[in-house]
Short mmCIF file of C-alpha atoms in Angstrom, two decimals:
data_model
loop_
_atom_site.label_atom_id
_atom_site.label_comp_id
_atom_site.label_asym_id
_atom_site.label_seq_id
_atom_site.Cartn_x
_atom_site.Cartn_y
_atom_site.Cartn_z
CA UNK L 1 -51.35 28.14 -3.56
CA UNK L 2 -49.75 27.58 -0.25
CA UNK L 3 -45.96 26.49 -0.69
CA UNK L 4 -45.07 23.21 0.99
CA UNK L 5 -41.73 22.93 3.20
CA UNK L 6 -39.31 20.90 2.41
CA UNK L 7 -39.02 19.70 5.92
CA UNK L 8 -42.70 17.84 5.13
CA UNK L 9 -41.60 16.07 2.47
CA UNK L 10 -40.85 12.24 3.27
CA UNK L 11 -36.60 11.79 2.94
CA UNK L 12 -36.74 8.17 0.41
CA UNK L 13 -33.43 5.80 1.27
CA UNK L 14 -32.99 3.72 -2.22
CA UNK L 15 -30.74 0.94 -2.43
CA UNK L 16 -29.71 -1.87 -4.62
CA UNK L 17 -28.94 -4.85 -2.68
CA UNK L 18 -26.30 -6.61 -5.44
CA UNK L 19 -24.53 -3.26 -5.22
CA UNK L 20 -24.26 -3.11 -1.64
CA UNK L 21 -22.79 -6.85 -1.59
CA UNK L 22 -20.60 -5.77 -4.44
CA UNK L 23 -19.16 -2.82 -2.52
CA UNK L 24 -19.26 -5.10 0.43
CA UNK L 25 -17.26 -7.64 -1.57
CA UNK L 26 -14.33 -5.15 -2.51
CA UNK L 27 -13.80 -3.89 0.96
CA UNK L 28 -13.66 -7.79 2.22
CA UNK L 29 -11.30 -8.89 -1.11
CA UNK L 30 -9.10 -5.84 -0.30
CA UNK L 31 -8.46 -6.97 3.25
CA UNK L 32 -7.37 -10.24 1.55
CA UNK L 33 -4.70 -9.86 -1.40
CA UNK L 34 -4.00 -13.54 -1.03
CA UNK L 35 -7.34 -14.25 -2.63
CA UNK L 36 -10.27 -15.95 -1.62
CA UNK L 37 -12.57 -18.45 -2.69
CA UNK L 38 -16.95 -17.82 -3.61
CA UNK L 39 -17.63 -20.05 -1.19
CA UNK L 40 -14.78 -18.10 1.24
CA UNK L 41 -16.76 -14.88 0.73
CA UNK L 42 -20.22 -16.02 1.15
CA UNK L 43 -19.93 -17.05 4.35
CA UNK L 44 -17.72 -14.54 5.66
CA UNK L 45 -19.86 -11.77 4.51
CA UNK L 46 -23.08 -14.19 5.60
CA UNK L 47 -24.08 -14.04 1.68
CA UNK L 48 -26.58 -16.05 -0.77
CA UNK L 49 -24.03 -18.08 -2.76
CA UNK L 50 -25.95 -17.84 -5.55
CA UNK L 51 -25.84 -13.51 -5.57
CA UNK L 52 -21.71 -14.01 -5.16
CA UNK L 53 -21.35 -15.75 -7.75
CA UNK L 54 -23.03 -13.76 -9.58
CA UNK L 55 -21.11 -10.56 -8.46
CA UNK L 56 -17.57 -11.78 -8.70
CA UNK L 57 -18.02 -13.76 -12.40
CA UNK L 58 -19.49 -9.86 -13.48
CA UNK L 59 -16.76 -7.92 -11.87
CA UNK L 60 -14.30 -10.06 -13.49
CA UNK L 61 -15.89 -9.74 -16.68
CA UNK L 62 -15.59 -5.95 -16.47
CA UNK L 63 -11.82 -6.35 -15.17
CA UNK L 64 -12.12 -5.30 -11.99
CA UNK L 65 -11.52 -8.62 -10.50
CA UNK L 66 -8.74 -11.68 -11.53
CA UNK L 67 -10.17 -14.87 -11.03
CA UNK L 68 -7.55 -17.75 -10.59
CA UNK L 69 -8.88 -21.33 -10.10
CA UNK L 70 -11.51 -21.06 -7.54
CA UNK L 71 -10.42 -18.22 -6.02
CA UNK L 72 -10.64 -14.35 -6.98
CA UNK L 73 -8.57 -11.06 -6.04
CA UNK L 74 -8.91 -7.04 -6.64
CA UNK L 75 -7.20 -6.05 -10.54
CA UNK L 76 -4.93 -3.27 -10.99
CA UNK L 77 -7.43 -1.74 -12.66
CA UNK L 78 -9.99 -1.51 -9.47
CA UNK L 79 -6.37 -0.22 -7.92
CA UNK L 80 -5.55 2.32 -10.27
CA UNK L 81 -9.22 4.00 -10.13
CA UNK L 82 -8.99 4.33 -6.22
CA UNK L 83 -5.70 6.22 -6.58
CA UNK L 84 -6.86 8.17 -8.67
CA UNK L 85 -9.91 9.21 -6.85
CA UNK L 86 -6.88 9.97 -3.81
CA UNK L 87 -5.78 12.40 -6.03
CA UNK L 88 -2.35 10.46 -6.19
CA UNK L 89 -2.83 9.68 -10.35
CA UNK L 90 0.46 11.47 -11.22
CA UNK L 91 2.78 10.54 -8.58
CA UNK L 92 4.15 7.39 -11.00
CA UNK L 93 4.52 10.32 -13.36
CA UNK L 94 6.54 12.72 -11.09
CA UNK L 95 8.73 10.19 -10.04
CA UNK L 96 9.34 7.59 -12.85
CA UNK L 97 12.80 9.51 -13.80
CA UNK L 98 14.25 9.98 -10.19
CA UNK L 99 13.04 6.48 -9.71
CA UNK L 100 15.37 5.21 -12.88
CA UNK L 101 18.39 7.71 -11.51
CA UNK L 102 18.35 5.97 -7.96
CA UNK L 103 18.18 2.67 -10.00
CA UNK L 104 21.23 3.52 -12.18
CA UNK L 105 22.93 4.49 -8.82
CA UNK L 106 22.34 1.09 -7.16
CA UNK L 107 22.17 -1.47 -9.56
CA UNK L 108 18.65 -3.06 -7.81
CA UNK L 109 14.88 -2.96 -8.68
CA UNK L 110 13.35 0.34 -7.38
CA UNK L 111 9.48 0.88 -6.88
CA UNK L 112 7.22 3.44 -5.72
CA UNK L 113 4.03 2.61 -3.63
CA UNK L 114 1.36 4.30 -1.19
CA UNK L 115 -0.94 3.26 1.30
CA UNK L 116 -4.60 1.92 0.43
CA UNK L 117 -6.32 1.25 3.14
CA UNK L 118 -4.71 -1.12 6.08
CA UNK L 119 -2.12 -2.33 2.81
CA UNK L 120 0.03 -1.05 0.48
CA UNK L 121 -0.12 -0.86 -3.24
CA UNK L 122 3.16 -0.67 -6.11
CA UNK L 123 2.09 2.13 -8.34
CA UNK L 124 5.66 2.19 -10.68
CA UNK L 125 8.46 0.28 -10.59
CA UNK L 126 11.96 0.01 -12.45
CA UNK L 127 14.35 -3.11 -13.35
CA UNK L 128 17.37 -3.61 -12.00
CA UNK L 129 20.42 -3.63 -14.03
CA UNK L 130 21.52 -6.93 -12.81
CA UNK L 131 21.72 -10.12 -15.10
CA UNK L 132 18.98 -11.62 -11.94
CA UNK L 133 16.77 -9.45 -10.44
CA UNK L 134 13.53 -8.75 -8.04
CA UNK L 135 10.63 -8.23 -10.43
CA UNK L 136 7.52 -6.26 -8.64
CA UNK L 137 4.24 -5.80 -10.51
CA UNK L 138 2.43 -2.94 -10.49
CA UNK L 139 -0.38 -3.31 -8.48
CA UNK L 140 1.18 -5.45 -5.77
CA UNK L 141 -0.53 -5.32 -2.44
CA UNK L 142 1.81 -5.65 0.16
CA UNK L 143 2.03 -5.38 3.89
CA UNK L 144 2.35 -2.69 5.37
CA UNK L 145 3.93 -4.06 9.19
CA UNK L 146 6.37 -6.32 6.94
CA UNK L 147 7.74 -4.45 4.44
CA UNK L 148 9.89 -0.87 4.08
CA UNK L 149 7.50 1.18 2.31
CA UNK L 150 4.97 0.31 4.76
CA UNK L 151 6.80 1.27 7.75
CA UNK L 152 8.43 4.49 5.92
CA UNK L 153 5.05 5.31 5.56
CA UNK L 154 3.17 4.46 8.90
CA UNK L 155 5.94 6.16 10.77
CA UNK L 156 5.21 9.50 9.64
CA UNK L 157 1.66 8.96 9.30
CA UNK L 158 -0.18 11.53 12.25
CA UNK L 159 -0.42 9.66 15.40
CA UNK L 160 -4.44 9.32 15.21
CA UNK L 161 -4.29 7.88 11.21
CA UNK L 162 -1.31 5.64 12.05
CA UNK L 163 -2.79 4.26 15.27
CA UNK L 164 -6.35 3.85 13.43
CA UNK L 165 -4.04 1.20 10.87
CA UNK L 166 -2.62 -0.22 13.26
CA UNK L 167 -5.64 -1.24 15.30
CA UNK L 168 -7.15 -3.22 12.14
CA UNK L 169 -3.80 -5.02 11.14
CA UNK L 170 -3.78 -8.52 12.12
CA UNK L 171 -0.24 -9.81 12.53
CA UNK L 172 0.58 -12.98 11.24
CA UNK L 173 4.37 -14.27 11.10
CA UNK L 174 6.09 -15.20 7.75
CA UNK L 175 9.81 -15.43 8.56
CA UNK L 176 11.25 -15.77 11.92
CA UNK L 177 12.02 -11.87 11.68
CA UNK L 178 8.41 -10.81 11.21
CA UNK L 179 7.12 -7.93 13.47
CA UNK L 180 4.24 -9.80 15.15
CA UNK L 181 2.54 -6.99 17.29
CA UNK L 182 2.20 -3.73 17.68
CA UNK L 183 4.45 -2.65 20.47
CA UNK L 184 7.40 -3.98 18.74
CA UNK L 185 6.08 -2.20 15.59
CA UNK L 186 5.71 1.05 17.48
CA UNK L 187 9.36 0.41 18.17
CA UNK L 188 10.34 -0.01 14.84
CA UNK L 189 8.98 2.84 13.70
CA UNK L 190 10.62 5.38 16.38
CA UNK L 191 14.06 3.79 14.33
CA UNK L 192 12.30 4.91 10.91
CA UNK L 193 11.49 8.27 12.66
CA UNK L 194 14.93 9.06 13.84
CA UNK L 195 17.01 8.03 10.92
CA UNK L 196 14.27 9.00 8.03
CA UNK L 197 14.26 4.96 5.86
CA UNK L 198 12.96 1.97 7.07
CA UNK L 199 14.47 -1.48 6.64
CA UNK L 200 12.45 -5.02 5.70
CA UNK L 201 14.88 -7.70 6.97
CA UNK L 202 13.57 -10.38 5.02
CA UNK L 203 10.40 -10.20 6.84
CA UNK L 204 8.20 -11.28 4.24
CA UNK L 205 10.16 -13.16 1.55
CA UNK L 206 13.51 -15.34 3.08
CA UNK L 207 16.58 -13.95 0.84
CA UNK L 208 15.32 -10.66 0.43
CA UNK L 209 16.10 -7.07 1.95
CA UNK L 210 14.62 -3.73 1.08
CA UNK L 211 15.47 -0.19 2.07
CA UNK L 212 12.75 2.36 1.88
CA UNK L 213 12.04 5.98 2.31
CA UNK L 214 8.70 8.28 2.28
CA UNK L 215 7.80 10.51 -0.25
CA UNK L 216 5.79 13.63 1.21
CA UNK L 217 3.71 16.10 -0.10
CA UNK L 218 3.65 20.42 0.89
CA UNK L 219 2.17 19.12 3.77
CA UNK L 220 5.04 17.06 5.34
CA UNK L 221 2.18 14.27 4.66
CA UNK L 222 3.91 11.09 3.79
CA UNK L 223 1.65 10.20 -0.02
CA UNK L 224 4.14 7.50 -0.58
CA UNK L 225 7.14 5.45 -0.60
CA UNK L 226 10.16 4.46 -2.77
CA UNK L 227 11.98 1.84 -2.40
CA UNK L 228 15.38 -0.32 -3.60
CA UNK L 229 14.89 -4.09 -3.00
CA UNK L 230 17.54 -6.76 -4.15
CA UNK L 231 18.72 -10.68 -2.31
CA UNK L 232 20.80 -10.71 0.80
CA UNK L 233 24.19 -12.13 -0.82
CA UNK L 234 23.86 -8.56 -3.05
CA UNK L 235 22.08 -6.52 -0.76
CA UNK L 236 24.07 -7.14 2.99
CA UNK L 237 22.40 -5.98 6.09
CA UNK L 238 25.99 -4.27 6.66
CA UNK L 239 24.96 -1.65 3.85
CA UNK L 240 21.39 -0.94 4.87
CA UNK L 241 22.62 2.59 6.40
CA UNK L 242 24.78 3.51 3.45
CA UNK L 243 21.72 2.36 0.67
CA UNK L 244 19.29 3.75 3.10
CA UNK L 245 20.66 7.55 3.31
CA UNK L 246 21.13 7.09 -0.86
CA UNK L 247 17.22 5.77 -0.95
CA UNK L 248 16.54 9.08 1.55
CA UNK L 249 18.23 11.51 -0.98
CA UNK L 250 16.21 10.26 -3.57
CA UNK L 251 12.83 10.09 -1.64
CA UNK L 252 13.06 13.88 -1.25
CA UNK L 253 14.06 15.38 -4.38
CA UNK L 254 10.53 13.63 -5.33
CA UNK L 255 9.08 15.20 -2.13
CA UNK L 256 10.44 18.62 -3.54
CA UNK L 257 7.92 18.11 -6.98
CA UNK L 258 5.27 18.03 -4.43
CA UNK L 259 6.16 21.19 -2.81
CA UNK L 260 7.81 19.78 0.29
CA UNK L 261 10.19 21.82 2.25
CA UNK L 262 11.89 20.26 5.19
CA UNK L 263 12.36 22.49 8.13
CA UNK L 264 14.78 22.08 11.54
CA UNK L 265 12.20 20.45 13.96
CA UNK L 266 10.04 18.51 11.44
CA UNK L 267 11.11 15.21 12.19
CA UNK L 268 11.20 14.24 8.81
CA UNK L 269 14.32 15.43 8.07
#
């Protein structure tokens, strides 16, 4: 019997369509963490209404999805499994205890977060000690262009991922101190380079500063951010520098636990 090659054998594609528009669903909802609406997503993604609704009242039946009103947003739980298919599963658990430390230290609520996608995401975060604080949930998507961890992260991203980011964020202004484009991000982010924390100026919420620094791995590759965030009357922008070096000490004795070993020349240090 004559053997037949492989390369004569017809390659089959199989899909499932409701899979493909539930993928297709995620990757739209996690460009949005405001939430949208069925009727938002249908004719975005150009959609049968019928098939979305479908999709997103199953999805948020299996928890993946929070439906509020009308309108419907990624879980934590669709979070957590994506970090943990980036490998990053046991930063919260290799930070947690410097993360309390730097709270003790300062008093304000301290959280630890990482890129996903063109956003950010809290993985862990720790009361402050105050009788009024900052509460952040975990699973918080944030912005990356108007908050610290974001821009602790993006500036020591390599210059092909960070620019990549950068080209899909669309800038929209919610305080008169929000960075609005790119060139005056860029510019930011030199300042994050040079003096190793990044600062959010009230540039998302009014009445509320944050002071940031990245965490990196053995590779000098920034895998996260912590951060100390507390109101302006508490939290001056006269002691951004002093907070900021404390947040920097911090941020690498966490870097250490991932092998990191600053060097003279990395500008990282």
């Amino acid at each position: 019997m004559s053997k037949i090659s492989t390369n004569t054998i017809e390659k089959k594609h199989y899909s499932v369509p409701n899979l493909i528009r539930a993928l297709k669903i995620f990757e739209f909802l996690s460009n949005h963490p405001e939430s949208c609406t069925m009727t938002m997503i249908a004719e975005k993604l150009d959609f049968p209404k019928n098939s979305v609704f479908r999709i997103l009242k199953t999805l948020t039946q299996q928890g993946y999805l929070v439906e509020s009103g009308k309108s419907y947003q990624l879980s934590t739980k669709f979070l957590a499994l994506g970090h943990a298919a980036l490998g990053d599963a046991n930063l919260s658990e290799k930070s947690i205890d410097i993360m309390r430390e730097l709270r003790d230290t300062v008093k304000e609520t301290t959280a630890l977060g990482t890129i996903n996608g063109t956003q950010g995401v809290v993985l862990e975060a720790v009361l402050g000690t105050h009788p009024v604080n900052f509460m952040i949930q975990v699973g918080h998507v944030f912005q990356l262009y108007t908050s610290g961890p974001g821009k602790a992260m993006l500036a020591f991203l390599p210059d092909e991922e960070r620019n990549r980011i950068l080209e899909q964020i669309a800038f929209r202004r919610f305080t008169k101190r929000t960075i609005t484009n790119k060139k005056a991000l860029l510019k930011e982010l030199d300042g994050v380079l040079e003096k190793g924390y990044a600062i959010d100026r009230a540039e998302k919420v009014e009445g509320l500063h944050c002071v940031s620094a990245p965490v990196f791995n053995h590779r000098k590759y920034p895998i996260a951010a912590i951060w100390i965030t507390g109101p302006v009357d508490r939290f001056p922008a006269s002691d951004f520098d002093r907070q900021g070096k404390i947040v920097l000490e911090y941020a690498m004795r966490i870097s250490e636990r991932f092998g990191y070993q600053p060097d003279i020349g990395n500008r990282s240090t």
